[in-house]
């Protein structure tokens, strides 16, 4: 075969992968993404070899966190000056920078590697579906999502909701609304400093 | 050492500090992979060698383990390309008495991908045959904390 000499190039080449973060857990997604960043999906993997791929992640604004994590999961920062500690809840960080949650999740999972800054430079994060053309034209593969994208309540029609089978009907005088918790923005404890990104 | 001419051999015995030249030889063998002047300068080599040999003693036990992890990662990557899980791959090879160790399997995954693919196909076929034979339960791991009467009988008979 004439192309025997170049068969390995597909292994050595830096391929580009795309990942849709729409309604995906950022922590489980990051675990899957960093295997591609580190090149762990290739049989020639070695922790010190620079064989990782590029990963393009879009829809990071629409990541979904489990349970109460938007309130309870904290991002920490210390400026290394006295009293420079600050922290912020995930929802607050997400408001400031919608790519920050995914970036930090990946960065923390790369801890202990000497090349983590190099690998992070190959992670391209976009908050929405708009990806620059020069990035998108490199992409040649898709990473499988970690969970099935659920259908939201607003996606169902009124008819489907009404026809959904019920075990029982609430009584007319039963008070549901007042038991629901108010959607309050919890303040970040233990710090008076304003959260800063860097 | 190989000396191409007699002149080159006798030069080692009649040059100044000829005894040390053999020691230099040995040190150069130990520092070929160092960076900077610690690689070539005799005086600077000495401390660096002591330090590296000390590290070599410490790492000796953990190095084999780390190499083994790399083998596992490479086999897992090779398996994933053909849609096979690492654990089921290794278990199927073990059950069918295919005695290839991890080192060879990982080098097969790198240098002989077609051979590795055929192993993966074999594992898949074994799996489907088991499922068709109604032995799907044997493929699945036994739930922990459950002891059946059959398991007890098996232990007594053996």
PDB file of C-alpha atoms in Angstrom, chain B residues 30-105:
ATOM      1  CA  UNK B  30      24.682   7.690  33.906  1.00  0.00           C
ATOM      2  CA  UNK B  31      24.182  11.314  32.863  1.00  0.00           C
ATOM      3  CA  UNK B  32      23.420  11.048  29.159  1.00  0.00           C
ATOM      4  CA  UNK B  33      19.858  12.251  29.743  1.00  0.00           C
ATOM      5  CA  UNK B  34      20.640  15.219  32.018  1.00  0.00           C
ATOM      6  CA  UNK B  35      20.257  18.834  30.998  1.00  0.00           C
ATOM      7  CA  UNK B  36      23.016  21.443  30.729  1.00  0.00           C
ATOM      8  CA  UNK B  37      26.543  21.239  32.095  1.00  0.00           C
ATOM      9  CA  UNK B  38      25.590  18.527  34.573  1.00  0.00           C
ATOM     10  CA  UNK B  39      25.588  16.218  31.598  1.00  0.00           C
ATOM     11  CA  UNK B  40      29.178  16.765  30.445  1.00  0.00           C
ATOM     12  CA  UNK B  41      31.253  18.373  33.214  1.00  0.00           C
ATOM     13  CA  UNK B  42      32.908  15.770  35.433  1.00  0.00           C
ATOM     14  CA  UNK B  43      32.810  17.838  38.619  1.00  0.00           C
ATOM     15  CA  UNK B  44      29.168  18.806  38.180  1.00  0.00           C
ATOM     16  CA  UNK B  45      28.139  15.283  37.253  1.00  0.00           C
ATOM     17  CA  UNK B  46      29.097  13.826  40.623  1.00  0.00           C
ATOM     18  CA  UNK B  47      26.415  15.452  42.763  1.00  0.00           C
ATOM     19  CA  UNK B  48      23.776  15.033  40.088  1.00  0.00           C
ATOM     20  CA  UNK B  49      24.477  11.301  39.867  1.00  0.00           C
ATOM     21  CA  UNK B  50      24.250  10.832  43.631  1.00  0.00           C
ATOM     22  CA  UNK B  51      20.921  12.633  43.591  1.00  0.00           C
ATOM     23  CA  UNK B  52      19.521  10.670  40.646  1.00  0.00           C
ATOM     24  CA  UNK B  53      20.557   7.325  42.116  1.00  0.00           C
ATOM     25  CA  UNK B  54      18.818   8.290  45.335  1.00  0.00           C
ATOM     26  CA  UNK B  55      15.632   8.981  43.369  1.00  0.00           C
ATOM     27  CA  UNK B  56      16.056   5.706  41.501  1.00  0.00           C
ATOM     28  CA  UNK B  57      15.999   3.836  44.809  1.00  0.00           C
ATOM     29  CA  UNK B  58      12.822   5.574  45.914  1.00  0.00           C
ATOM     30  CA  UNK B  59      10.998   5.140  42.616  1.00  0.00           C
ATOM     31  CA  UNK B  60      11.985   1.509  42.060  1.00  0.00           C
ATOM     32  CA  UNK B  61       8.877   0.125  43.738  1.00  0.00           C
ATOM     33  CA  UNK B  62       6.355   2.545  42.239  1.00  0.00           C
ATOM     34  CA  UNK B  63       7.739   2.602  38.695  1.00  0.00           C
ATOM     35  CA  UNK B  64       6.406  -0.831  37.782  1.00  0.00           C
ATOM     36  CA  UNK B  65       2.980   0.177  39.018  1.00  0.00           C
ATOM     37  CA  UNK B  66       2.989   3.361  36.952  1.00  0.00           C
ATOM     38  CA  UNK B  67       4.102   1.507  33.850  1.00  0.00           C
ATOM     39  CA  UNK B  68       1.279  -0.949  34.444  1.00  0.00           C
ATOM     40  CA  UNK B  69      -1.225   1.933  34.619  1.00  0.00           C
ATOM     41  CA  UNK B  70      -0.004   3.197  31.257  1.00  0.00           C
ATOM     42  CA  UNK B  71      -0.480  -0.273  29.763  1.00  0.00           C
ATOM     43  CA  UNK B  72      -4.042  -0.339  31.100  1.00  0.00           C
ATOM     44  CA  UNK B  73      -4.793   3.116  29.694  1.00  0.00           C
ATOM     45  CA  UNK B  74      -3.510   2.134  26.274  1.00  0.00           C
ATOM     46  CA  UNK B  75      -5.485  -1.097  26.188  1.00  0.00           C
ATOM     47  CA  UNK B  76      -8.605   0.762  27.329  1.00  0.00           C
ATOM     48  CA  UNK B  77      -8.129   3.325  24.547  1.00  0.00           C
ATOM     49  CA  UNK B  78      -7.690   0.560  21.986  1.00  0.00           C
ATOM     50  CA  UNK B  79     -10.801  -1.227  23.267  1.00  0.00           C
ATOM     51  CA  UNK B  80     -12.887   1.945  23.202  1.00  0.00           C
ATOM     52  CA  UNK B  81     -12.200   2.357  19.494  1.00  0.00           C
ATOM     53  CA  UNK B  82     -14.031  -0.923  18.904  1.00  0.00           C
ATOM     54  CA  UNK B  83     -16.745  -0.397  21.526  1.00  0.00           C
ATOM     55  CA  UNK B  84     -15.450  -2.878  24.094  1.00  0.00           C
ATOM     56  CA  UNK B  85     -14.929  -2.175  27.771  1.00  0.00           C
ATOM     57  CA  UNK B  86     -11.489  -2.747  29.252  1.00  0.00           C
ATOM     58  CA  UNK B  87     -12.688  -4.909  32.123  1.00  0.00           C
ATOM     59  CA  UNK B  88     -14.856  -7.183  29.984  1.00  0.00           C
ATOM     60  CA  UNK B  89     -12.065  -7.405  27.396  1.00  0.00           C
ATOM     61  CA  UNK B  90      -9.477  -8.581  29.914  1.00  0.00           C
ATOM     62  CA  UNK B  91     -11.910 -10.950  31.599  1.00  0.00           C
ATOM     63  CA  UNK B  92     -12.932 -12.540  28.326  1.00  0.00           C
ATOM     64  CA  UNK B  93      -9.287 -13.099  27.350  1.00  0.00           C
ATOM     65  CA  UNK B  94      -8.682 -14.668  30.757  1.00  0.00           C
ATOM     66  CA  UNK B  95     -11.702 -16.952  30.531  1.00  0.00           C
ATOM     67  CA  UNK B  96     -10.706 -18.173  27.063  1.00  0.00           C
ATOM     68  CA  UNK B  97      -7.111 -18.876  28.066  1.00  0.00           C
ATOM     69  CA  UNK B  98      -5.624 -16.287  25.754  1.00  0.00           C
ATOM     70  CA  UNK B  99      -2.461 -15.720  27.722  1.00  0.00           C
ATOM     71  CA  UNK B 100      -1.261 -12.348  26.437  1.00  0.00           C
ATOM     72  CA  UNK B 101       0.028  -9.969  29.056  1.00  0.00           C
ATOM     73  CA  UNK B 102      -0.760  -6.289  29.303  1.00  0.00           C
ATOM     74  CA  UNK B 103       2.568  -5.177  27.902  1.00  0.00           C
ATOM     75  CA  UNK B 104       2.078  -7.115  24.698  1.00  0.00           C
ATOM     76  CA  UNK B 105      -1.592  -6.156  24.449  1.00  0.00           C
TER      77      UNK B 105
END
